[in-house]
mmCIF file of C-alpha atoms and ligand atoms in Angstrom:
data_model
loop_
_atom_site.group_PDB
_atom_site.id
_atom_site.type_symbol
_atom_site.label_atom_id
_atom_site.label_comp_id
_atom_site.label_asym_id
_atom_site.label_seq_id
_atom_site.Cartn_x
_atom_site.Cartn_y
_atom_site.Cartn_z
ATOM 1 C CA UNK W 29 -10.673 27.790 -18.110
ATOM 2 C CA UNK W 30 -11.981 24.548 -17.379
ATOM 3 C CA UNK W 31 -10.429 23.001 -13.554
ATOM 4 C CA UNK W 32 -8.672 19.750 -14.148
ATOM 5 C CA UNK W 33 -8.317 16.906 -11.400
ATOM 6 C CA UNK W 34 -6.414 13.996 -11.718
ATOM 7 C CA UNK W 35 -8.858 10.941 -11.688
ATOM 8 C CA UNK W 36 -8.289 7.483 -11.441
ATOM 9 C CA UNK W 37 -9.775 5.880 -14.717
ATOM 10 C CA UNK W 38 -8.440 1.880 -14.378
ATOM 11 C CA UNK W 39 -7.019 -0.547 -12.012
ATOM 12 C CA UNK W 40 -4.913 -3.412 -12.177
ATOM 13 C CA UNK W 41 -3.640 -6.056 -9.601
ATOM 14 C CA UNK W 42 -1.110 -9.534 -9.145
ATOM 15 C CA UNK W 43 -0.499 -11.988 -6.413
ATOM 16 C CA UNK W 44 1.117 -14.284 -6.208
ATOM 17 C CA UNK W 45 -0.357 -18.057 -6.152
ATOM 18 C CA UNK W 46 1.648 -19.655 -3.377
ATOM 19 C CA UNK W 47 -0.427 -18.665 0.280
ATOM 20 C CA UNK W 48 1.517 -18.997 3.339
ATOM 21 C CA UNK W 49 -1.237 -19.261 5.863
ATOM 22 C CA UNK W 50 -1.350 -19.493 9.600
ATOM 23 C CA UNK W 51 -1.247 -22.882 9.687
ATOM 24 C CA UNK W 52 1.761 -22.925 7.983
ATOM 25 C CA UNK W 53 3.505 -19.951 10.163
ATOM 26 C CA UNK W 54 2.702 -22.244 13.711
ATOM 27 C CA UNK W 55 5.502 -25.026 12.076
ATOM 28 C CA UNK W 56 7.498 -22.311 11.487
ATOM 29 C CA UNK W 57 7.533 -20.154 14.554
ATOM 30 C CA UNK W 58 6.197 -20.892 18.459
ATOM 31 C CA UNK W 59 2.812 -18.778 16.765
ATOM 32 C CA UNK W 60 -1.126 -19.930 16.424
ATOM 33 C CA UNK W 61 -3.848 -19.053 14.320
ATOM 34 C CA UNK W 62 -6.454 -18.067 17.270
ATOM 35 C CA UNK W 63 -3.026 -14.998 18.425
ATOM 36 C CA UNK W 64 -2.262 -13.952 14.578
ATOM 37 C CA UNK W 65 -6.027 -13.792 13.328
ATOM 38 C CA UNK W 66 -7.468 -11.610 17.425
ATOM 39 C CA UNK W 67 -4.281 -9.686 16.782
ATOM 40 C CA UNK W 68 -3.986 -8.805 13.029
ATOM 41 C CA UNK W 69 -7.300 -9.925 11.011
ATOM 42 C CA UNK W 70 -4.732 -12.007 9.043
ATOM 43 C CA UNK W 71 -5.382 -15.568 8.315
ATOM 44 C CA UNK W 72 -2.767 -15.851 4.922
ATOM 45 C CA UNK W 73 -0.585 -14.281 2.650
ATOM 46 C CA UNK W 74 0.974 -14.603 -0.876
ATOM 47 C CA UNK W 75 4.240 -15.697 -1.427
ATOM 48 C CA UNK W 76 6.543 -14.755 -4.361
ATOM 49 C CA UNK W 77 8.334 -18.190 -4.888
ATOM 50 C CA UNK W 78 9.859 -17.930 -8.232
ATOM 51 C CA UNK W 79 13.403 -18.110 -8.515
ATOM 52 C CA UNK W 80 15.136 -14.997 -9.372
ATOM 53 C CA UNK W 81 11.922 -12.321 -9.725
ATOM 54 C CA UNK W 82 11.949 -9.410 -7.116
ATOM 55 C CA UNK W 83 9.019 -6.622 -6.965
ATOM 56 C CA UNK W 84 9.206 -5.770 -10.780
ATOM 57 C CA UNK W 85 7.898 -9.435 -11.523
ATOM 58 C CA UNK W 86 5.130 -8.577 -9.368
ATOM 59 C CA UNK W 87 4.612 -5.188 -10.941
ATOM 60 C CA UNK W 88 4.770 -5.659 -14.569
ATOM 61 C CA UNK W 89 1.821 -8.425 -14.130
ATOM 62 C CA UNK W 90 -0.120 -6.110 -12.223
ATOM 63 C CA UNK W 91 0.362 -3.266 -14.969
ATOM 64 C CA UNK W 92 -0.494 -5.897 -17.478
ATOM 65 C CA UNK W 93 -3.258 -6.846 -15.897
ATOM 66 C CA UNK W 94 -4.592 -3.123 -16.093
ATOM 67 C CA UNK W 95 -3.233 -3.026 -19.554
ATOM 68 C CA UNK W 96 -5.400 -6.116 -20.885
ATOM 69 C CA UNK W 97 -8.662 -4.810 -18.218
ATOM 70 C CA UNK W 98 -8.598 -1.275 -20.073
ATOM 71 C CA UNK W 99 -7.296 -1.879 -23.851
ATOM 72 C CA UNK W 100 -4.501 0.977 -22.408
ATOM 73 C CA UNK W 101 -1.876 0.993 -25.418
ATOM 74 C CA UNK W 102 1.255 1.043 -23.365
ATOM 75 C CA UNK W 103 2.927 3.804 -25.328
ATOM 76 C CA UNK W 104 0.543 6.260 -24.273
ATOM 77 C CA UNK W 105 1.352 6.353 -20.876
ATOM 78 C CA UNK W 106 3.967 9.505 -20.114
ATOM 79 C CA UNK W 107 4.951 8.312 -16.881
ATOM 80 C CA UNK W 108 5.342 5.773 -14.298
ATOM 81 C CA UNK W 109 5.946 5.785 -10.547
ATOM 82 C CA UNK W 110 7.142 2.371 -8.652
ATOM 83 C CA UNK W 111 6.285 2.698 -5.064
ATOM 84 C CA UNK W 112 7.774 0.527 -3.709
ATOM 85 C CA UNK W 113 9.823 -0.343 -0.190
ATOM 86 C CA UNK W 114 11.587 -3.434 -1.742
ATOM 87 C CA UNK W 115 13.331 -2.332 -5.286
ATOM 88 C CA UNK W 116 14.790 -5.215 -7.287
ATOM 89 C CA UNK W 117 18.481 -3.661 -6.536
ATOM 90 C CA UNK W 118 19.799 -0.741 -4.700
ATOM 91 C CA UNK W 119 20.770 1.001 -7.530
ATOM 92 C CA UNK W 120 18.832 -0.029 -10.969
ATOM 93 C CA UNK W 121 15.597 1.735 -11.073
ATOM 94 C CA UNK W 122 13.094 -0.523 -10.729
ATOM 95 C CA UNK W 123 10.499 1.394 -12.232
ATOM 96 C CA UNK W 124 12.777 1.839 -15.249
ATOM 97 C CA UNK W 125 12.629 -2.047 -16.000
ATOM 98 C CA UNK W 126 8.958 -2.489 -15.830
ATOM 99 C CA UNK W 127 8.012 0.371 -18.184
ATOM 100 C CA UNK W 128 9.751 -1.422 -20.979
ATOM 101 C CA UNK W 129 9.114 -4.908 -20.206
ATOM 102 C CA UNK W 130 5.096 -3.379 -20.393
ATOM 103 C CA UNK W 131 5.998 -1.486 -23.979
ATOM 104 C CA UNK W 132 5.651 2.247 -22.007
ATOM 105 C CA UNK W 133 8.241 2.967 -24.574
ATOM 106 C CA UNK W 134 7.674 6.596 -23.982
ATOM 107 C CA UNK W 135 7.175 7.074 -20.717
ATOM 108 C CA UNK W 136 9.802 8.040 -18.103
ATOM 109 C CA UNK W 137 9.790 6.468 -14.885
ATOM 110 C CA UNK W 138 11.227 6.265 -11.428
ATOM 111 C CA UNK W 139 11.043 4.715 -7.689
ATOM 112 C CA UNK W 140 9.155 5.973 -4.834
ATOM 113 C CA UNK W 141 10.200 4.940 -1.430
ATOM 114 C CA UNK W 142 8.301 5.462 1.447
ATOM 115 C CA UNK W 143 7.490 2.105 3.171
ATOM 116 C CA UNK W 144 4.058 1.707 3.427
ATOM 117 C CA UNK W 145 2.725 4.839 2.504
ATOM 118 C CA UNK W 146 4.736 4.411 -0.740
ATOM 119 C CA UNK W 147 1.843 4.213 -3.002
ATOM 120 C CA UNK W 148 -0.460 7.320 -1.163
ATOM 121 C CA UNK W 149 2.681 9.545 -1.819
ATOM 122 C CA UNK W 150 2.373 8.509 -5.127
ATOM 123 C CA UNK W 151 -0.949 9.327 -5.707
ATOM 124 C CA UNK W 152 -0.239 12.444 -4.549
ATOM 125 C CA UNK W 153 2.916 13.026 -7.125
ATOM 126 C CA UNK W 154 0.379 11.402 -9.773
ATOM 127 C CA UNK W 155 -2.385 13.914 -9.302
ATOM 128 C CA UNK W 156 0.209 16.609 -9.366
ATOM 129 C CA UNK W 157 1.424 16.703 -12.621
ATOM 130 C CA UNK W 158 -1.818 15.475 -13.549
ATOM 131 C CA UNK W 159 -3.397 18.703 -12.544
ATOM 132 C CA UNK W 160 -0.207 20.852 -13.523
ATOM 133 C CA UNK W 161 -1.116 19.552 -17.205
ATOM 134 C CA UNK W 162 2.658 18.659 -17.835
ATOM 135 C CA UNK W 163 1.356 14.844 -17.970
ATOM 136 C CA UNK W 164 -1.613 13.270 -19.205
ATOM 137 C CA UNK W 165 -1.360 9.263 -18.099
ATOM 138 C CA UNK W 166 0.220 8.798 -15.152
ATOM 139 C CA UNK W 167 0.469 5.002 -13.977
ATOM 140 C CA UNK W 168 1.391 4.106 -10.469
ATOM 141 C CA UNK W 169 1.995 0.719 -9.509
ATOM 142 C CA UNK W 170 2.875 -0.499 -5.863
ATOM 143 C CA UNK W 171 4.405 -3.662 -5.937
ATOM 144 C CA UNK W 172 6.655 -5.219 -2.852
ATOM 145 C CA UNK W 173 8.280 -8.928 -2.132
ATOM 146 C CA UNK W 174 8.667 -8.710 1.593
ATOM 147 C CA UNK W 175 9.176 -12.014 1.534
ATOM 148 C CA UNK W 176 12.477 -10.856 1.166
ATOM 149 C CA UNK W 177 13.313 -8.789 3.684
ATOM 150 C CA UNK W 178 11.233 -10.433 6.559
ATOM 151 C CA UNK W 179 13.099 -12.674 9.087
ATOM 152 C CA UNK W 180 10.650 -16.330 9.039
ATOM 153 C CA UNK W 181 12.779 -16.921 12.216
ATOM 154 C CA UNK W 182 11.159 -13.618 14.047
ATOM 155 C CA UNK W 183 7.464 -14.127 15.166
ATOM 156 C CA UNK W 184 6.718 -10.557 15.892
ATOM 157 C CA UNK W 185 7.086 -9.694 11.904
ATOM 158 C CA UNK W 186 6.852 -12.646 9.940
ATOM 159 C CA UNK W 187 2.879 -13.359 10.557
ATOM 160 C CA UNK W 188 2.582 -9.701 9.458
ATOM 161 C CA UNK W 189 3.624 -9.030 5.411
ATOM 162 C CA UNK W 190 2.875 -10.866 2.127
ATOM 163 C CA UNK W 191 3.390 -10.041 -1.228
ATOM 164 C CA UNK W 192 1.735 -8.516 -4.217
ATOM 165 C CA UNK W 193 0.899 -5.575 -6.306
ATOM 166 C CA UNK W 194 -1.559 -3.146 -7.428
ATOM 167 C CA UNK W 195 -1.860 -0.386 -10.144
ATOM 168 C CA UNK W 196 -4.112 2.822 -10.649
ATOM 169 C CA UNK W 197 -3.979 4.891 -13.710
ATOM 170 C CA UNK W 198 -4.287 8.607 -13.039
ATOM 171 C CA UNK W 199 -5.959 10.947 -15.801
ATOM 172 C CA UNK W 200 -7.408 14.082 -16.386
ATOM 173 C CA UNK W 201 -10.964 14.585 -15.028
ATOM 174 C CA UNK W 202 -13.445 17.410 -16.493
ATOM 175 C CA UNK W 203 -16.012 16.782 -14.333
ATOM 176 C CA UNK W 204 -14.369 17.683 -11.228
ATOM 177 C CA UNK W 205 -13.805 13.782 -10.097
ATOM 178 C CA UNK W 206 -10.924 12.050 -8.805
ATOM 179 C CA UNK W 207 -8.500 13.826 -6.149
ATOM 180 C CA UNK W 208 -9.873 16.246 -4.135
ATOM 181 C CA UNK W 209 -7.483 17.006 -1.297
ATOM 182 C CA UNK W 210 -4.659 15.945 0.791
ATOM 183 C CA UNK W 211 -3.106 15.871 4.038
ATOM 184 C CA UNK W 212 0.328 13.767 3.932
ATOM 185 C CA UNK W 213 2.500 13.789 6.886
ATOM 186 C CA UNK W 214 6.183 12.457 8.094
ATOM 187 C CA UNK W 215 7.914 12.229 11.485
ATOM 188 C CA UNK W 216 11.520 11.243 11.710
ATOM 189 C CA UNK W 217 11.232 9.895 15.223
ATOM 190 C CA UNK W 218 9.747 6.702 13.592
ATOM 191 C CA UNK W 219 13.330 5.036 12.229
ATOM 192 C CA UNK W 220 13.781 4.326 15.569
ATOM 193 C CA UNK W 221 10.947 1.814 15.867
ATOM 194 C CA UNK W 222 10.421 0.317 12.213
ATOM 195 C CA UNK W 223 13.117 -0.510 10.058
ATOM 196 C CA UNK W 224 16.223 -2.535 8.588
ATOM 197 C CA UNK W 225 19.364 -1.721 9.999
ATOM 198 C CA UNK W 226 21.933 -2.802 7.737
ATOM 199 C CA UNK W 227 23.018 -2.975 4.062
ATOM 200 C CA UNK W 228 22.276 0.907 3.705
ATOM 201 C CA UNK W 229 24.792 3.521 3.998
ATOM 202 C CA UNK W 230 25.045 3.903 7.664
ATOM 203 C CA UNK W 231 25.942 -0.116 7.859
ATOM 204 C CA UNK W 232 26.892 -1.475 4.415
ATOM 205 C CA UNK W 233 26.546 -5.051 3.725
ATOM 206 C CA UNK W 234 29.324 -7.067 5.621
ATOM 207 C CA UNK W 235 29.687 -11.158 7.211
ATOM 208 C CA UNK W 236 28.937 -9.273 10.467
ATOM 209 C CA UNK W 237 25.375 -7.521 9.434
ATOM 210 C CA UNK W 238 24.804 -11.126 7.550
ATOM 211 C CA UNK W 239 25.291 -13.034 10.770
ATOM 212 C CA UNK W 240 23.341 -10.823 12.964
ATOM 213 C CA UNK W 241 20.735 -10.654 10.861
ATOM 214 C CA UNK W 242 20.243 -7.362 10.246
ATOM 215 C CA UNK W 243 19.160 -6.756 6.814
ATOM 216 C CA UNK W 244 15.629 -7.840 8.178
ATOM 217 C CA UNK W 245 12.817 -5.867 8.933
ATOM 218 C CA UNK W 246 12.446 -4.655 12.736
ATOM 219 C CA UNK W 247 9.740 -3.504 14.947
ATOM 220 C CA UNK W 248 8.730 -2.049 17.851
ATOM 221 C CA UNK W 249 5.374 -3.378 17.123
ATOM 222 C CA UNK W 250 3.928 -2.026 20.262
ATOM 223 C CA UNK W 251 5.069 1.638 19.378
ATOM 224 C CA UNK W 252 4.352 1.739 15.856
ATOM 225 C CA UNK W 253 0.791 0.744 16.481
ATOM 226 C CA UNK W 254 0.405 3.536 18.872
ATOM 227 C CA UNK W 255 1.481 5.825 16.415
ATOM 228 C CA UNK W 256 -0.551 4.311 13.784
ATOM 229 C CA UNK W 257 -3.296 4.204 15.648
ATOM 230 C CA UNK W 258 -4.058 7.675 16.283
ATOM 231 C CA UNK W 259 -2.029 9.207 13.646
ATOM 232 C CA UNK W 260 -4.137 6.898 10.756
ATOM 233 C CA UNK W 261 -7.101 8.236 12.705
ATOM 234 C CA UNK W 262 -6.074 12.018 12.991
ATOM 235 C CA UNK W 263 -5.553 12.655 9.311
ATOM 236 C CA UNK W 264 -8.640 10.785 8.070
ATOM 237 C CA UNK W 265 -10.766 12.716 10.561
ATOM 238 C CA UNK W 266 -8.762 15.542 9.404
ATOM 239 C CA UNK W 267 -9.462 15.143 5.849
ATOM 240 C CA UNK W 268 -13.394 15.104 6.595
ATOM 241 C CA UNK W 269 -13.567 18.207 8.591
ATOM 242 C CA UNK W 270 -11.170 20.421 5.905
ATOM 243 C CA UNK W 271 -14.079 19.007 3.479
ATOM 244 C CA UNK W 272 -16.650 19.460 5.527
ATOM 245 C CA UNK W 273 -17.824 15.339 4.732
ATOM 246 C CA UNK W 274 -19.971 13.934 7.376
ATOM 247 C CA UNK W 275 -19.591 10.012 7.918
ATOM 248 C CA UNK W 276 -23.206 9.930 5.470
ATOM 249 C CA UNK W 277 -21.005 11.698 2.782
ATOM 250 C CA UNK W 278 -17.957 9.012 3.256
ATOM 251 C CA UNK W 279 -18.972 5.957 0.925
ATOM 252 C CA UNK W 280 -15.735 4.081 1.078
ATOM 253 C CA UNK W 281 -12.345 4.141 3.873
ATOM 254 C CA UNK W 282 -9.680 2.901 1.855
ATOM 255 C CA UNK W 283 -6.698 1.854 4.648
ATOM 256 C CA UNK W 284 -3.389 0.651 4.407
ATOM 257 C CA UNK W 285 -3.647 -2.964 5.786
ATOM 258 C CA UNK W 286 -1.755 -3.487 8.394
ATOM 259 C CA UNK W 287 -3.841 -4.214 11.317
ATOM 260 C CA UNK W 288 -7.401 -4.720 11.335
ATOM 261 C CA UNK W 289 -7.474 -3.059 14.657
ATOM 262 C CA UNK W 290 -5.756 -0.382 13.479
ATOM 263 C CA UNK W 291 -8.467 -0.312 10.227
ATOM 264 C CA UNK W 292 -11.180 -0.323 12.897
ATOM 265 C CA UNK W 293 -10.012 1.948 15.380
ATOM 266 C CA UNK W 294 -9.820 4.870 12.107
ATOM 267 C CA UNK W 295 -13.493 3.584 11.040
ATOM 268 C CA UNK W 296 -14.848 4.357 14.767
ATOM 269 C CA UNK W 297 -12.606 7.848 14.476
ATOM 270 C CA UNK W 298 -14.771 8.747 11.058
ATOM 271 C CA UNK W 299 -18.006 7.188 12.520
ATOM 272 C CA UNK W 300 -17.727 4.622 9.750
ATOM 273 C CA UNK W 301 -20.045 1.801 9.070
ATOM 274 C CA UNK W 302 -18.146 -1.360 8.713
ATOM 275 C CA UNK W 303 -19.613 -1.970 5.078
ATOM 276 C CA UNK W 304 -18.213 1.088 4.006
ATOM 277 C CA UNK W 305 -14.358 -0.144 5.554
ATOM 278 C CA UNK W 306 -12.568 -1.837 2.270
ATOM 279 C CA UNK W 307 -10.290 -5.172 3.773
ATOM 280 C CA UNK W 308 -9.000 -7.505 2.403
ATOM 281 C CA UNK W 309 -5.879 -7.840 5.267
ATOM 282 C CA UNK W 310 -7.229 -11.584 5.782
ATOM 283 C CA UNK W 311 -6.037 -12.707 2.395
ATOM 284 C CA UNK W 312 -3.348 -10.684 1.939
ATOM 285 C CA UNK W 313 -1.979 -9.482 5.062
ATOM 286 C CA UNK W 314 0.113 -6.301 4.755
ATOM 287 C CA UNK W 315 1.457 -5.731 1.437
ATOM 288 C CA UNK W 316 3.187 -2.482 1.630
ATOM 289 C CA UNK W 317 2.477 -0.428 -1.274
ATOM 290 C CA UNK W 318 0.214 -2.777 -2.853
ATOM 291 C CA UNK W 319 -2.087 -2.430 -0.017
ATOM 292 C CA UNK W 320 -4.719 0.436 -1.267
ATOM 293 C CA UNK W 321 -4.503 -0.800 -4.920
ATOM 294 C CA UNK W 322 -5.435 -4.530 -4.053
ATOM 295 C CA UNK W 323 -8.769 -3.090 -2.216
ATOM 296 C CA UNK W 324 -9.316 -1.032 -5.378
ATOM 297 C CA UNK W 325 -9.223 -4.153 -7.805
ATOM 298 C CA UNK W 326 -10.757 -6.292 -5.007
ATOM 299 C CA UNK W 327 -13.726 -4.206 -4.499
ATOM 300 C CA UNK W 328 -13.933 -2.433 -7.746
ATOM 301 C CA UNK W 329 -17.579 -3.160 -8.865
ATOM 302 C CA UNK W 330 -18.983 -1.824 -6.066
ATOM 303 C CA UNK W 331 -17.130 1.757 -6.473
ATOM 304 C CA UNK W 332 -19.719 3.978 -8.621
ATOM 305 C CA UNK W 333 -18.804 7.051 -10.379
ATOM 306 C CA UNK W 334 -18.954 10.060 -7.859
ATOM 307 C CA UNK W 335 -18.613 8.270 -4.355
ATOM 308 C CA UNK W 336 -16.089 10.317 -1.833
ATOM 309 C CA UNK W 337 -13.163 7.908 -0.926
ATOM 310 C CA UNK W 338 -11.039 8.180 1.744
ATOM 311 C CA UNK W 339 -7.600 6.291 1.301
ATOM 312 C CA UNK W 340 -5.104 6.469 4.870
ATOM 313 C CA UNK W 341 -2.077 4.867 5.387
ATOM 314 C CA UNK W 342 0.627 5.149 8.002
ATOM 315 C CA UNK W 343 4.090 3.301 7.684
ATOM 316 C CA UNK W 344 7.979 3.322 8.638
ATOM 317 C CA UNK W 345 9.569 6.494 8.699
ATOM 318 C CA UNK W 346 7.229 7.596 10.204
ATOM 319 C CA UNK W 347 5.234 8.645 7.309
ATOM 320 C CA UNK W 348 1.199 8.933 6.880
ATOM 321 C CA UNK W 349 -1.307 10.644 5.507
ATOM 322 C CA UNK W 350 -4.772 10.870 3.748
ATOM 323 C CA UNK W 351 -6.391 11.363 0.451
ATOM 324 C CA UNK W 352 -10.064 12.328 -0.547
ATOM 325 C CA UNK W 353 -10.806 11.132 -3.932
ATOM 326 C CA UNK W 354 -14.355 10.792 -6.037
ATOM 327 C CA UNK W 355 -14.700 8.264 -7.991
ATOM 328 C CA UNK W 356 -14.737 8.428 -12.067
ATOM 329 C CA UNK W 357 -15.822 5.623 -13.203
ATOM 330 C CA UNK W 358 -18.689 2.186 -12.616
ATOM 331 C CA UNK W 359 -17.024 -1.025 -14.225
HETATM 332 O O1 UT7 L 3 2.643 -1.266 7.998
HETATM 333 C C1 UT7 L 3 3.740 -0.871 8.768
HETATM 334 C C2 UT7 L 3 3.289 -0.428 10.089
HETATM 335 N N1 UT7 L 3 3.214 -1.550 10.970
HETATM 336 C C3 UT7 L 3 2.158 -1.678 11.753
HETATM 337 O O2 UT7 L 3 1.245 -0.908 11.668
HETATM 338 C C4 UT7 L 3 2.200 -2.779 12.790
HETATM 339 C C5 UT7 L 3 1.749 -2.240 14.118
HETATM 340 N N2 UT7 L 3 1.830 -3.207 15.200
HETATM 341 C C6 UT7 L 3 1.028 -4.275 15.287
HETATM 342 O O3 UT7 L 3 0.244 -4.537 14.393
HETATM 343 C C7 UT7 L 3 1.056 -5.090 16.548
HETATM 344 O O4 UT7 L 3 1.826 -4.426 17.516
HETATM 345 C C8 UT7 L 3 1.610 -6.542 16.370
HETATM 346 C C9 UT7 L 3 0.639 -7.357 15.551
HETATM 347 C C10 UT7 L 3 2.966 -6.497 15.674
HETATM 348 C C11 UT7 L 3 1.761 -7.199 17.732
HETATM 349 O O5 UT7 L 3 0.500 -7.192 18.415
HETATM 350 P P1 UT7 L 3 0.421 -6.657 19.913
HETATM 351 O O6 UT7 L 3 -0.981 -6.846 20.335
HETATM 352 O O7 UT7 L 3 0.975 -5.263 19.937
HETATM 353 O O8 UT7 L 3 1.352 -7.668 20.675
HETATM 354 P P2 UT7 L 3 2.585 -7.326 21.622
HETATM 355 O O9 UT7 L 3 3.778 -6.969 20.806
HETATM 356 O O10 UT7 L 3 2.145 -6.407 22.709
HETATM 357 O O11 UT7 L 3 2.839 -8.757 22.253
HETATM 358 C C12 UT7 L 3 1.910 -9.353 23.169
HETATM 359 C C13 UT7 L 3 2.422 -10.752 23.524
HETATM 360 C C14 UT7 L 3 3.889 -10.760 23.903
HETATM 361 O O12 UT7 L 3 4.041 -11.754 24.917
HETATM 362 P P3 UT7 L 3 4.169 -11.319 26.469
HETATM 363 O O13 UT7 L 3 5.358 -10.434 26.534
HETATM 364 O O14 UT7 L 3 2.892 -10.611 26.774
HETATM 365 O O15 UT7 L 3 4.321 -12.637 27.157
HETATM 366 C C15 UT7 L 3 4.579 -11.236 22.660
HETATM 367 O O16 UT7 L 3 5.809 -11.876 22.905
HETATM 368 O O17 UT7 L 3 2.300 -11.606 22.374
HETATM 369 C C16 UT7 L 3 3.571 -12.202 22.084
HETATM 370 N N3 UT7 L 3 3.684 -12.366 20.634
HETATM 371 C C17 UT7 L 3 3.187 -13.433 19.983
HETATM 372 N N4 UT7 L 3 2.540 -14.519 20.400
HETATM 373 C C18 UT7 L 3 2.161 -15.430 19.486
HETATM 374 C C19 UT7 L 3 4.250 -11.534 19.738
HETATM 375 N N5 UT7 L 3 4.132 -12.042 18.497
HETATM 376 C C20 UT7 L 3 3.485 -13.218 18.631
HETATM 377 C C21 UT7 L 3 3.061 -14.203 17.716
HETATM 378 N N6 UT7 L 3 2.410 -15.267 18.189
HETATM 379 N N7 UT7 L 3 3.293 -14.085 16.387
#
């Protein structure tokens, strides 16, 4: 019987139109664009402005976006996965609410939550069934607003996220394309340096966790960049040895965005080229689970069918991890 992989056949992507920039961040906080851009590689970020719209207004224009891109009727699609780290609600599945408004009329559908390796887990899941033949079009979308769970009054994290939202849709391959392996790791010692403290069920919502602020996103920024650092690095040099790639065999690092210095410091790890390094952290800064898709969409006509890419992310949690992936398609 013929192998089947799970290959990546279209892409689709939203932002926002409103850029906070660096500029805009030194009125805001004691910051300057010379600090944010040496430390980060960020010079702006999108801004979801619009009254009323959380992450599924974000991802229901990027799925439409793929939608219209690839003539992909809607009802065909069997299932789709919201990564995501900042649901519309608590409760409501978000990714229940953007398969109708898109017409996936029979697809099922559901959240995935793992800060900023949201979307690589799902990937993962994607392939999965993919390969398991239960599913044949699998959509994931990654879409976050941390606009609205970042403190604009806290310098260390502000100058850091954005918003935005990117898609891939997973299919079977014949040819032996799309994923090849995985390595996907978690270590609970991270919720200790990354996260929001209140309005979960440790420390419900309450005037108290208002008024200290603590339904914001914290960091340890120091820590979790030591982490990421050589963790991002570990699994991506990982992921080459199990598959015996030399850098010559890598065409493509696809890296959560989070740092550029992070980015380089995995590129150096793989003996990486810089043209080969997808960024696009100093438009968008760090978009969560939107990250890998946006360098998919952004980049897309230079992927050609069969080149090896390596995606990596690392996020709260801790969780990380890395894919290997050959292209299916030239656009
Ligand atoms: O995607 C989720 C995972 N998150 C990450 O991967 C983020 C990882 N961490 C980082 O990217 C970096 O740690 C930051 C960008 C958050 C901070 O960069 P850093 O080089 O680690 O700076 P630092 O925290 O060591 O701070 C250095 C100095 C401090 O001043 P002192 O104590 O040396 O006087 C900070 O108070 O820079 C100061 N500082 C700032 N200065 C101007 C911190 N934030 C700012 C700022 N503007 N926005």
């Amino acid at each position: 019987m013929q192998k089947v992989t799970a290959a990546i056949t279209a892409t689709g992507h939203y932002l926002p139109e409103d850029i906070l920039s660096n500029k805009d961040l030194e009125k805001m906080v004691e910051t300057n664009d010379e600090w944010i851009t040496t430390r980060t590689g960020i010079k702006e970020r999108r801004i979801l402005r619009k009254e009323g719209e959380g992450a599924s207004y974000l991802g229901i224009k990027a799925a439409e976006n793929l939608i219209d891109k690839s003539g992909l009727d809607p009802k065909e699609i069997d299932l789709l996965i919201l990564a995501t780290a900042t649901p519309d609600m608590p409760v409501a599945s978000t990714a229940a609410y953007v398969a109708s408004e898109i017409g996936a009329k029979n697809a099922f559908s559901y959240d995935l939550q793992s800060a900023c390796s949201s979307f690589l887990y799902g990937m993962s899941t994607a392939a999965s069934y993919i390969e398991s033949g239960r599913y044949k079009k699998v959509l994931v979308v990654g879409a976050d607003k941390m606009s609205s769970i970042i403190d604009y009054k806290d310098r260390t994290t502000c100058i850091i996220f954005g918003d935005g939202a990117g898609c891939a849709l997973f299919e079977p391959n014949y040819e032996g394309l799309g994923l090849q392996d995985e390595y996907l790791r978690t270590d609970g010692i991270g919720r200790k340096f990354l996260k929001i403290d209140a309005g979960g069920s440790i420390l419900p919502a309450s005037e108290e966790t208002v008024a200290k602020r603590l339904h914001f996103v914290e960091q340890d920024g120091k820590n979790v960049f030591k982490f990421a650092v050589s963790n991002m690095a570990h699994v991506s040099a990982k992921i080459m040895e199990r598959n015996k790639l030399t850098s010559d065999d890598v065409d493509w690092l696809v890296a959560h965005q989070a740092n550029k210095r992070i980015i380089d410091a995995t590129s150096r790890r793989m003996g990486l080229a810089d043209e080969k390094v997808l960024m696009n952290i100093e438009r968008y800064g760090n978009t969560t689970s939107a990250t890998l898709p946006l360098l998919l969409t952004d980049y897309e006509k230079q992927l050609k069918k069969g080149d090896n890419l390596i995606f990596a992310a690392f996020g709260g949690g801790f969780s990380w991890g890395s894919i290997y992936l050959k292209w299916a398609y030239n656009s």
